Coordinates of N, CA and C in Angstrom, one line a residue:
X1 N 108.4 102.7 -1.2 CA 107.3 102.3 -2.1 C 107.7 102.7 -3.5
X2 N 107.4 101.8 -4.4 CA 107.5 102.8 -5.5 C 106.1 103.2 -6.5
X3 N 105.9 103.5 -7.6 CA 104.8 104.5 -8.6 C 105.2 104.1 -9.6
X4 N 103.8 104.6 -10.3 CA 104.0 104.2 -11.9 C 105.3 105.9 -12.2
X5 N 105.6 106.5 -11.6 CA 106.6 107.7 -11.8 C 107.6 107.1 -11.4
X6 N 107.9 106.0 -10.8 CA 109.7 105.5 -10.3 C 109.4 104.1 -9.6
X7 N 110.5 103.2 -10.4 CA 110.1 101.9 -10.4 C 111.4 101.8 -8.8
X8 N 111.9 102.8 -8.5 CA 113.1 102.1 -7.6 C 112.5 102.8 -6.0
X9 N 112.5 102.2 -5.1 CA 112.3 102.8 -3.8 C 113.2 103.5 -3.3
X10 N 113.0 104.7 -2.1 CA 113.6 105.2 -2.1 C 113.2 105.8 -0.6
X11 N 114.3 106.4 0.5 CA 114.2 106.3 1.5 C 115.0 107.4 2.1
X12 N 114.2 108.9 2.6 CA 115.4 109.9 2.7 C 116.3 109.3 4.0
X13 N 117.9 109.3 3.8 CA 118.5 109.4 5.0 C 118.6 110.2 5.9
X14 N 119.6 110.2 7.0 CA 119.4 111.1 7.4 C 119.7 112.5 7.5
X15 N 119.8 113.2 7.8 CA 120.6 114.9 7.8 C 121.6 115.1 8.0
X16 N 122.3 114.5 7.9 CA 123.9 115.0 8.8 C 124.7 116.9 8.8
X17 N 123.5 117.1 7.9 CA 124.1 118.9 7.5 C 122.8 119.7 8.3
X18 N 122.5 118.7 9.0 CA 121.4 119.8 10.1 C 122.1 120.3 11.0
X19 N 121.9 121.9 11.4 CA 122.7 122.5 12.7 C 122.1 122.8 13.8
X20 N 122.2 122.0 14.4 CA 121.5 121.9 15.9 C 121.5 122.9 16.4
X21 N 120.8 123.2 17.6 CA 120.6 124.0 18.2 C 119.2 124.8 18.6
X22 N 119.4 126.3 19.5 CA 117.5 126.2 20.0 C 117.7 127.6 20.0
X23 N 116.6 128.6 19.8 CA 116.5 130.0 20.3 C 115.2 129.9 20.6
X24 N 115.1 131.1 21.2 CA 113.7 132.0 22.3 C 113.6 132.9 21.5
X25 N 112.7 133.7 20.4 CA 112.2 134.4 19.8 C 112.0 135.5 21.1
X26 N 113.1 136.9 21.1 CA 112.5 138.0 22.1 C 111.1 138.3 22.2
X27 N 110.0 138.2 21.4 CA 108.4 138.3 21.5 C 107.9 137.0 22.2
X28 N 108.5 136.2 22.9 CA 107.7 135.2 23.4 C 107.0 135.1 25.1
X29 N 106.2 134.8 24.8 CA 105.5 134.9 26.4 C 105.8 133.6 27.1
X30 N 106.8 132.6 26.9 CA 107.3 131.6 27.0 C 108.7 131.4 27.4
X31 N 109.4 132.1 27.6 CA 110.7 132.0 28.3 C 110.9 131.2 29.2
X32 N 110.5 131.1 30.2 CA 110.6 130.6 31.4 C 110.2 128.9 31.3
X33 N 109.2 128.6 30.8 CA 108.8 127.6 30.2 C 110.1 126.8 29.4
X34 N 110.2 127.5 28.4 CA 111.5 126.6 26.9 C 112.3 126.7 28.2
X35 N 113.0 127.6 29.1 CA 114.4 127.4 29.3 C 114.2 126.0 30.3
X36 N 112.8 125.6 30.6 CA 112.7 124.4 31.6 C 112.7 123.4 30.9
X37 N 112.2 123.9 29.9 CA 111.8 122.4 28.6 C 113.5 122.0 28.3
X38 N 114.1 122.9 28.1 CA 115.8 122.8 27.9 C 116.2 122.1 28.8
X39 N 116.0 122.5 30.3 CA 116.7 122.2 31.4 C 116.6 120.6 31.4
X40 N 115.4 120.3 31.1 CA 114.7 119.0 31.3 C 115.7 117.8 30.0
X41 N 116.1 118.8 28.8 CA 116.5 117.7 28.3 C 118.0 117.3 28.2
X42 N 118.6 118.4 28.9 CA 120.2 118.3 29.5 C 120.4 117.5 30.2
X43 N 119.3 117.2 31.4 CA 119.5 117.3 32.7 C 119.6 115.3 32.9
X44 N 120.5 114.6 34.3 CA 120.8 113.6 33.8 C 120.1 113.2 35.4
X45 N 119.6 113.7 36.0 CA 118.8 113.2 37.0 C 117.1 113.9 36.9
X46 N 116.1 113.2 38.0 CA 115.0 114.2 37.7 C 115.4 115.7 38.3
X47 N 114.3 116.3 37.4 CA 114.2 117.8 37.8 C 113.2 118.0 38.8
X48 N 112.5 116.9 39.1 CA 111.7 117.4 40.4 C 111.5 115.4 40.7
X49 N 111.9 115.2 41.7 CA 111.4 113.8 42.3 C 110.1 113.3 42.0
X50 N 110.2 112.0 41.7 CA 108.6 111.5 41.4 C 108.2 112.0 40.1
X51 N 108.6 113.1 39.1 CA 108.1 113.0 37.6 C 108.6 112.0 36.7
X52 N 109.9 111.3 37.0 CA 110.4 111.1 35.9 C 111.2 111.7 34.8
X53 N 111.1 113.2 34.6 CA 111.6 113.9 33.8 C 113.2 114.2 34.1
X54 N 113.7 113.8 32.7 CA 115.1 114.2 33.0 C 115.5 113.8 31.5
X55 N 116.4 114.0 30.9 CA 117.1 114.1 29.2 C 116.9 112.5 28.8
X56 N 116.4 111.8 29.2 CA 116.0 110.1 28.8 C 114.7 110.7 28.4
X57 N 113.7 111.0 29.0 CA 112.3 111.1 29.0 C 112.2 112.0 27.5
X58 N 112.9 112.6 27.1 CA 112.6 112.7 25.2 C 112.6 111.9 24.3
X59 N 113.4 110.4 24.8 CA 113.0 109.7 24.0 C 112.2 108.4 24.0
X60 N 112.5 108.3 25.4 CA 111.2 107.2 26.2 C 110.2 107.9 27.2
X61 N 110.2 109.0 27.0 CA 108.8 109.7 27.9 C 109.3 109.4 29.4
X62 N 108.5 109.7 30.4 CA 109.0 109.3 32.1 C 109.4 108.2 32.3
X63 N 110.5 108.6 32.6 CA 110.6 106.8 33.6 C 109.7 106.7 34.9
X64 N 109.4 105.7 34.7 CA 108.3 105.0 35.9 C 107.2 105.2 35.2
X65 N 106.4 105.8 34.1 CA 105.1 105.8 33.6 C 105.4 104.9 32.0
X66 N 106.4 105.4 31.6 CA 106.3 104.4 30.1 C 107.6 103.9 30.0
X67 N 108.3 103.8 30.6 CA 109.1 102.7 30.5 C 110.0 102.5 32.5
X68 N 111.0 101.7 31.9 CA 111.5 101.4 33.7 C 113.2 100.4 33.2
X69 N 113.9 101.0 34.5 CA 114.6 100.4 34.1 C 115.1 98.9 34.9
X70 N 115.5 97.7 34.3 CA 115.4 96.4 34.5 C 116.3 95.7 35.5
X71 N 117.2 96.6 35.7 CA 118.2 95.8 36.5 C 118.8 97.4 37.5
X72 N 119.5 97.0 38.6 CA 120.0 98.3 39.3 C 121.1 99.0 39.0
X73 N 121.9 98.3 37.9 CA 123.1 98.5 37.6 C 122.4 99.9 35.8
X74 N 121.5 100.1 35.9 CA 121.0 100.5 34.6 C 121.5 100.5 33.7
X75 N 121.7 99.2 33.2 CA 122.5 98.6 31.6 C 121.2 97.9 31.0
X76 N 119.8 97.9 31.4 CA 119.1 97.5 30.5 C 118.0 98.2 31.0
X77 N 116.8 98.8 29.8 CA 115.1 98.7 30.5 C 114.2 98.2 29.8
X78 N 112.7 98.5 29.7 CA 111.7 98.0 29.3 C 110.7 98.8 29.1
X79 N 109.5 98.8 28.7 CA 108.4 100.0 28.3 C 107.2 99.2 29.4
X80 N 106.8 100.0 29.9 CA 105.6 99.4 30.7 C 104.3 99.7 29.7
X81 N 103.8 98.6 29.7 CA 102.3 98.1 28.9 C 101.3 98.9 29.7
X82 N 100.4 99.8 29.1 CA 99.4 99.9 29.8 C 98.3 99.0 30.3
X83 N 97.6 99.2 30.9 CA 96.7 97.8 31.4 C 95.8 97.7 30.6
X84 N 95.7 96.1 30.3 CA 94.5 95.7 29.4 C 94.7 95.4 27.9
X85 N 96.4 95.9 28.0 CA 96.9 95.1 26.3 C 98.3 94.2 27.0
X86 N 97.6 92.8 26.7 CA 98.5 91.6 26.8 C 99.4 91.4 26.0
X87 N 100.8 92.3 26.0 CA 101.7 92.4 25.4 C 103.0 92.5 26.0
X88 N 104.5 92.3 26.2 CA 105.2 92.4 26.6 C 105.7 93.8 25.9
X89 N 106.6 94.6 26.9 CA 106.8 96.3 26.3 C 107.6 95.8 24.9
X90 N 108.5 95.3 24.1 CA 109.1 95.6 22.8 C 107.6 95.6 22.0
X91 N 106.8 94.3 22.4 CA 105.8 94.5 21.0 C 104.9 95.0 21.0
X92 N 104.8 95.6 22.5 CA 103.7 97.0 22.0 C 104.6 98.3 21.9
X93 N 105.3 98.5 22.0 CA 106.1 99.9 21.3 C 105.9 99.5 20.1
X94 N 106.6 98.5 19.4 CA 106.6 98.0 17.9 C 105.2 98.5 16.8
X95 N 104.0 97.6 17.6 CA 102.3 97.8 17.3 C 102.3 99.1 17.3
X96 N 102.5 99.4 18.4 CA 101.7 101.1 18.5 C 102.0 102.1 18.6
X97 N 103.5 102.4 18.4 CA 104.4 103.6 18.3 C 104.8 103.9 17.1
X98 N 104.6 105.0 16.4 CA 105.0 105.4 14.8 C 106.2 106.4 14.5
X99 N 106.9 105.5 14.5 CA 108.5 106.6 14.5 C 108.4 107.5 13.4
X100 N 108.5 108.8 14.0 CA 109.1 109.9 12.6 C 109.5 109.3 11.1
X101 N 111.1 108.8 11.6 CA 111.9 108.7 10.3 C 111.9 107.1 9.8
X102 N 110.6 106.1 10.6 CA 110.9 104.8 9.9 C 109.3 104.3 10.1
X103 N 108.8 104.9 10.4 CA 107.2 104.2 10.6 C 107.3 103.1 11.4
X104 N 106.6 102.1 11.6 CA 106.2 101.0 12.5 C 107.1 100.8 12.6
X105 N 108.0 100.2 13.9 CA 109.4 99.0 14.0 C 108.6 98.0 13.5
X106 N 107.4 97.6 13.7 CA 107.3 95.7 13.6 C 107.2 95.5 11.8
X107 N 107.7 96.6 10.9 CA 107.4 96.8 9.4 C 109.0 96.6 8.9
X108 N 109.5 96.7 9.8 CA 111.2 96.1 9.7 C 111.6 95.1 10.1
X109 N 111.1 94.6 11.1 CA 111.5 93.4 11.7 C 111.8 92.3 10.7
X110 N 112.7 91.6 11.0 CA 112.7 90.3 10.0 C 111.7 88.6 10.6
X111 N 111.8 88.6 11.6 CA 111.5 87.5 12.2 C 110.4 87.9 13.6
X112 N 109.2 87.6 14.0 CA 108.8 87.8 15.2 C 108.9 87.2 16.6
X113 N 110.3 86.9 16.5 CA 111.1 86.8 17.7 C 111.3 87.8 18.8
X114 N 110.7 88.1 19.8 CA 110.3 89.4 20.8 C 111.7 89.8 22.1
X115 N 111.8 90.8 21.6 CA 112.2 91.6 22.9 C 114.1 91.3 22.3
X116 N 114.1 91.3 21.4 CA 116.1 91.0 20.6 C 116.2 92.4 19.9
X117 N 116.6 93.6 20.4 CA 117.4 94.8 19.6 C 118.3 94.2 18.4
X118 N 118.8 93.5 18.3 CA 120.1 93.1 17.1 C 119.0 92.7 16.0
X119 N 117.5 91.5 16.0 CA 116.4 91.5 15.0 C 116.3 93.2 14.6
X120 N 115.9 93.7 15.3 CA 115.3 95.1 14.6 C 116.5 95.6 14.0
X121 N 117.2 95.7 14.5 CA 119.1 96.2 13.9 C 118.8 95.8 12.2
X122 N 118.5 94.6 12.5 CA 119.1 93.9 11.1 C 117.7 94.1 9.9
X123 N 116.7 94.2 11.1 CA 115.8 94.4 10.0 C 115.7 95.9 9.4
X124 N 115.8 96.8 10.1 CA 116.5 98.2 9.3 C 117.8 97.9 8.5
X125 N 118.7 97.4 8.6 CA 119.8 97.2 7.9 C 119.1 96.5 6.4
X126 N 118.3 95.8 6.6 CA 117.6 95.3 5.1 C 116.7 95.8 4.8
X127 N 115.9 96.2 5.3 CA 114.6 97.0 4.5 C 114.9 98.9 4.6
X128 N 115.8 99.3 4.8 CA 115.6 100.4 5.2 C 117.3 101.0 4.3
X129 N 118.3 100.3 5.1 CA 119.1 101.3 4.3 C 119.5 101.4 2.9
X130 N 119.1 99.7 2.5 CA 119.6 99.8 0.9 C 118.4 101.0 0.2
X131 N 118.0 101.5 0.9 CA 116.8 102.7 -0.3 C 117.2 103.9 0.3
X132 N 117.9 104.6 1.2 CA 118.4 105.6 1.1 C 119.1 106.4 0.7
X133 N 119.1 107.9 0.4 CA 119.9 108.6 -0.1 C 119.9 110.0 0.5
X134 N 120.8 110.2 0.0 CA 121.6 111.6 0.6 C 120.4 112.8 0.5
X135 N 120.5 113.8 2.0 CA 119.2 114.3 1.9 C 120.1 115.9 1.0
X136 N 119.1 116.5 0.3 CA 119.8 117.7 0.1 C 120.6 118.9 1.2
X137 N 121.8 119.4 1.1 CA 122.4 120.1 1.9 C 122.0 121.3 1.7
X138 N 120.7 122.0 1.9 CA 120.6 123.5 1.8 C 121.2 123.9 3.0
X139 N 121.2 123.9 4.2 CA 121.2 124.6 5.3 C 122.8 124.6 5.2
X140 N 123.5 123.8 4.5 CA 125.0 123.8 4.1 C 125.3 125.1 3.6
X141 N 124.8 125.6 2.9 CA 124.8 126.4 1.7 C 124.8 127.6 2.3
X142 N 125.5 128.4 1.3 CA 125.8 129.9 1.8 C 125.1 130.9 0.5
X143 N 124.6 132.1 0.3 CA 124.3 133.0 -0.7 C 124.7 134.3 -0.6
X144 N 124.8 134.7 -1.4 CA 125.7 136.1 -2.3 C 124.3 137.1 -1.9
X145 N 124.4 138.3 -1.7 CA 123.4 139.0 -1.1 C 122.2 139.5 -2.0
X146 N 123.0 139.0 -3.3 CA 122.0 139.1 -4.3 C 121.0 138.1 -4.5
X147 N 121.5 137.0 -4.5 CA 121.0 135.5 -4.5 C 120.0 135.6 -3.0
X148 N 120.4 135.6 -2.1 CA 119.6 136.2 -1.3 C 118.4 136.4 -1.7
X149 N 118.7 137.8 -2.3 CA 117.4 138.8 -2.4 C 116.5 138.4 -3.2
X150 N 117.1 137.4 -4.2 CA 116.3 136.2 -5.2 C 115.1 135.4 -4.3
X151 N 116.2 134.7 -3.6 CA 115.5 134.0 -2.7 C 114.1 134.7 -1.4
X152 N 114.9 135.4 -1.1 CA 113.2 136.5 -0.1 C 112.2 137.0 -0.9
X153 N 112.4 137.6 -1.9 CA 111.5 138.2 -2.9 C 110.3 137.3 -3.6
X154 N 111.1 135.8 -3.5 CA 110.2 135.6 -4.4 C 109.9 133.8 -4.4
X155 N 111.0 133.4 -3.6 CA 110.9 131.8 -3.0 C 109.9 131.9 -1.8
X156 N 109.5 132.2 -0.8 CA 108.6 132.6 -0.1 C 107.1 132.0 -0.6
X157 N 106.6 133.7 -1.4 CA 105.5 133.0 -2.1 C 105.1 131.8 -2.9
X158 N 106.3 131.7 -3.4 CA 106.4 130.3 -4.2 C 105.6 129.3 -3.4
X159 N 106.5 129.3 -2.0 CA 106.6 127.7 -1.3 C 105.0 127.6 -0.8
X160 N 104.6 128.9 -0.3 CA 103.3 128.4 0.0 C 102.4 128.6 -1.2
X161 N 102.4 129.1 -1.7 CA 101.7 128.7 -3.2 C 101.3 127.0 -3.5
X162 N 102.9 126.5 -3.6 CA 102.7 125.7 -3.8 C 102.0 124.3 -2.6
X163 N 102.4 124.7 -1.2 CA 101.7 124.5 -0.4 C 100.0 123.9 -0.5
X164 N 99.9 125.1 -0.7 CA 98.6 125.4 -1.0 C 97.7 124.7 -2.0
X165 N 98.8 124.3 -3.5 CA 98.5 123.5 -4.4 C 98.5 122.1 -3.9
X166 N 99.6 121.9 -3.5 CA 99.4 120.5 -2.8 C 98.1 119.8 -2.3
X167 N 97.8 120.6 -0.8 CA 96.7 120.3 -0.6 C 95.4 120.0 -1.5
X168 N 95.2 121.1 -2.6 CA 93.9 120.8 -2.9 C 94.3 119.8 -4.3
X169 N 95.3 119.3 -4.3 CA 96.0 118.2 -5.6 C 95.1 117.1 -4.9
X170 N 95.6 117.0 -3.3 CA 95.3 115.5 -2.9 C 93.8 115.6 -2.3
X171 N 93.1 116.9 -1.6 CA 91.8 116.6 -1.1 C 91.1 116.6 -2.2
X172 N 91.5 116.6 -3.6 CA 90.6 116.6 -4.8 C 89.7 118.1 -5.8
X173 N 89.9 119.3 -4.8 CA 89.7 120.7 -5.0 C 90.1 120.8 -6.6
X174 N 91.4 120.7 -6.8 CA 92.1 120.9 -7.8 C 92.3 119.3 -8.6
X175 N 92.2 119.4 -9.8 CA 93.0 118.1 -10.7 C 93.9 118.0 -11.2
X176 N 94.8 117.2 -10.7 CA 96.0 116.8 -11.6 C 96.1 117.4 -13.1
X177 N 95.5 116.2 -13.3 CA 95.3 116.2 -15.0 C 94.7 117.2 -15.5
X178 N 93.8 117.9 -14.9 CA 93.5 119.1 -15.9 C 94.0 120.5 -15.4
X179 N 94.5 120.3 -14.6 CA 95.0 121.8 -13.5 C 96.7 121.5 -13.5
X180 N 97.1 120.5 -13.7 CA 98.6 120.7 -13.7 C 99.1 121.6 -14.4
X181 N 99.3 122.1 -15.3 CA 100.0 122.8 -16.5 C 99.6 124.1 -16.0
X182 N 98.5 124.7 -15.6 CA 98.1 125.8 -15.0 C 99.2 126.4 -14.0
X183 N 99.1 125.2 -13.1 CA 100.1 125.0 -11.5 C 101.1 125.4 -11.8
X184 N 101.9 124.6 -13.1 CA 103.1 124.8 -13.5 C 103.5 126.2 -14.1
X185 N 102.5 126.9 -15.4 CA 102.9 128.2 -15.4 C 102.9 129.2 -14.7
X186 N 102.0 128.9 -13.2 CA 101.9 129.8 -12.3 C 103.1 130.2 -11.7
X187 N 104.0 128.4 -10.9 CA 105.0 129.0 -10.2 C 106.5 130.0 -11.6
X188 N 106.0 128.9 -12.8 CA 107.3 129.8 -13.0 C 107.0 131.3 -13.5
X189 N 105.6 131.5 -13.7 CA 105.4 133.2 -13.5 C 106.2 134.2 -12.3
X190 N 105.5 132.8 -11.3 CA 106.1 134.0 -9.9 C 107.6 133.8 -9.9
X191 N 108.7 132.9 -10.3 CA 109.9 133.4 -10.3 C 110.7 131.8 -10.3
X192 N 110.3 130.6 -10.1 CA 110.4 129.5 -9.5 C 112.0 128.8 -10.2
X193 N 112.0 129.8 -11.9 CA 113.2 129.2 -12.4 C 114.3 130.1 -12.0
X194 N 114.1 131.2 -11.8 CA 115.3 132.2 -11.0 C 115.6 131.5 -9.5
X195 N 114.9 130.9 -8.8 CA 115.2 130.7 -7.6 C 116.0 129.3 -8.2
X196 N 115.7 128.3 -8.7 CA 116.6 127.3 -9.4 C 117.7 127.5 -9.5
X197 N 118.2 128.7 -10.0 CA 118.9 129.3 -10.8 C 120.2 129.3 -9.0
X198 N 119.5 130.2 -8.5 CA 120.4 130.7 -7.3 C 121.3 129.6 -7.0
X199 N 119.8 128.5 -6.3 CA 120.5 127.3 -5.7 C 121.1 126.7 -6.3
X200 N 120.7 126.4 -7.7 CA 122.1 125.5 -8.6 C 123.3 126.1 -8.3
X201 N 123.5 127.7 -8.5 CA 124.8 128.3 -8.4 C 125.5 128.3 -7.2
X202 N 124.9 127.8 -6.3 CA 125.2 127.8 -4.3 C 125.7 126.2 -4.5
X203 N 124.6 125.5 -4.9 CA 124.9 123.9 -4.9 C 126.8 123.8 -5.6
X204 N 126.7 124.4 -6.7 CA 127.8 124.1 -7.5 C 128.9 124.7 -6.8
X205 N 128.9 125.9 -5.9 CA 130.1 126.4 -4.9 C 130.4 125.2 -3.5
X206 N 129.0 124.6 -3.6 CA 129.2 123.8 -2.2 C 130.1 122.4 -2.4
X207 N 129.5 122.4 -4.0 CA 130.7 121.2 -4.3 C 131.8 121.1 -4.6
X208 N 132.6 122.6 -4.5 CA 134.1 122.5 -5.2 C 134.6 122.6 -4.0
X209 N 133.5 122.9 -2.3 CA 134.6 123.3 -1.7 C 135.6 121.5 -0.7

């Protein structure tokens, strides 16, 4: 979309500098549980017969409850409709499922031609990638123990500060127009141009290397 603030649209990509992976915080009363939740999403058969659960079901939920697969050779499946909406499974996933990183499928689509993956292909290929851009690489980034201690001391409060501003920007608590400038000498009271400061200097090592 774009604003009277930016006439070009714009669309974050994806992460490619995210580093995967999972831990169990030693204080958790939940061990046993995550290492099943884990098991479940490794795992390439069900973990108990009759759930459905197995490393597919993260991103199509159980097989046999929300979706199934179409043939015996499993090279293709389908979403099962619940009962009472007269739809074939692509176009109610499309209607009624809100993806994270793209909102509606049927908001990409180019054509309402049902049940063709290569349509949706193409219609993200047009509405979607020409407006992306590179997401920022913090988690890339390494700091000096000082830069660090910039960072804990005083980025922290910041974020929810500003958190906090956000909220009552948009439920109306606070006003733009007459509270902005306030907002703004606040964070850079609390430290907001030193923390700049760090990450430019991290950013600028990340790029020579």
């Amino acid at each position: 979309m774009t604003s009277q603030y930016s006439n070009k649209q714009k669309l974050l990509g994806a992460n490619n500098y995210l580093l995967s992976g999972y831990a169990i915080n030693k204080n958790s009363r939940y061990v046993k549980e995550i290492c099943q939740l884990l098991d479940i999403a490794f795992a390439t058969e069900e973990v108990e017969e009759g759930t459905g659960l197995y490393g597919k079901a993260f991103l199509h939920g159980p097989e046999g409850i929300t979706w199934e697969y179409k043939d015996d050779k499993k090279t293709s499946y389908d979403y099962i409709v619940p009962k009472g909406i007269d739809m074939v499974g692509t176009s109610y996933i499309n209607k009624y499922v809100l993806w994270s990183n793209t909102g509606l499928y049927d908001g990409m689509e180019v054509t309402a031609q049902e049940g063709n993956p290569r349509i949706r292909q193409l219609g993200y290929i047009q509405n979607a990638i020409p407006y992306q851009y590179d997401p920022f690489p913090g988690r890339f980034m390494s700091y000096t123990p000082d830069e660090q201690s910039v960072i804990d001391s005083k980025y922290t409060e910041i974020s929810t500060y500003v958190k906090e501003m956000r909220g009552k920007f948009i439920t109306g608590i606070k006003n733009v127009k007459t509270d902005w400038d306030e907002y703004v000498a606040t964070i850079k009271k609390m430290g907001i141009e030193d923390v700049l400061k760090v990450y430019q200097e991290a950013y600028d090592r990340w790029n020579k290397l």
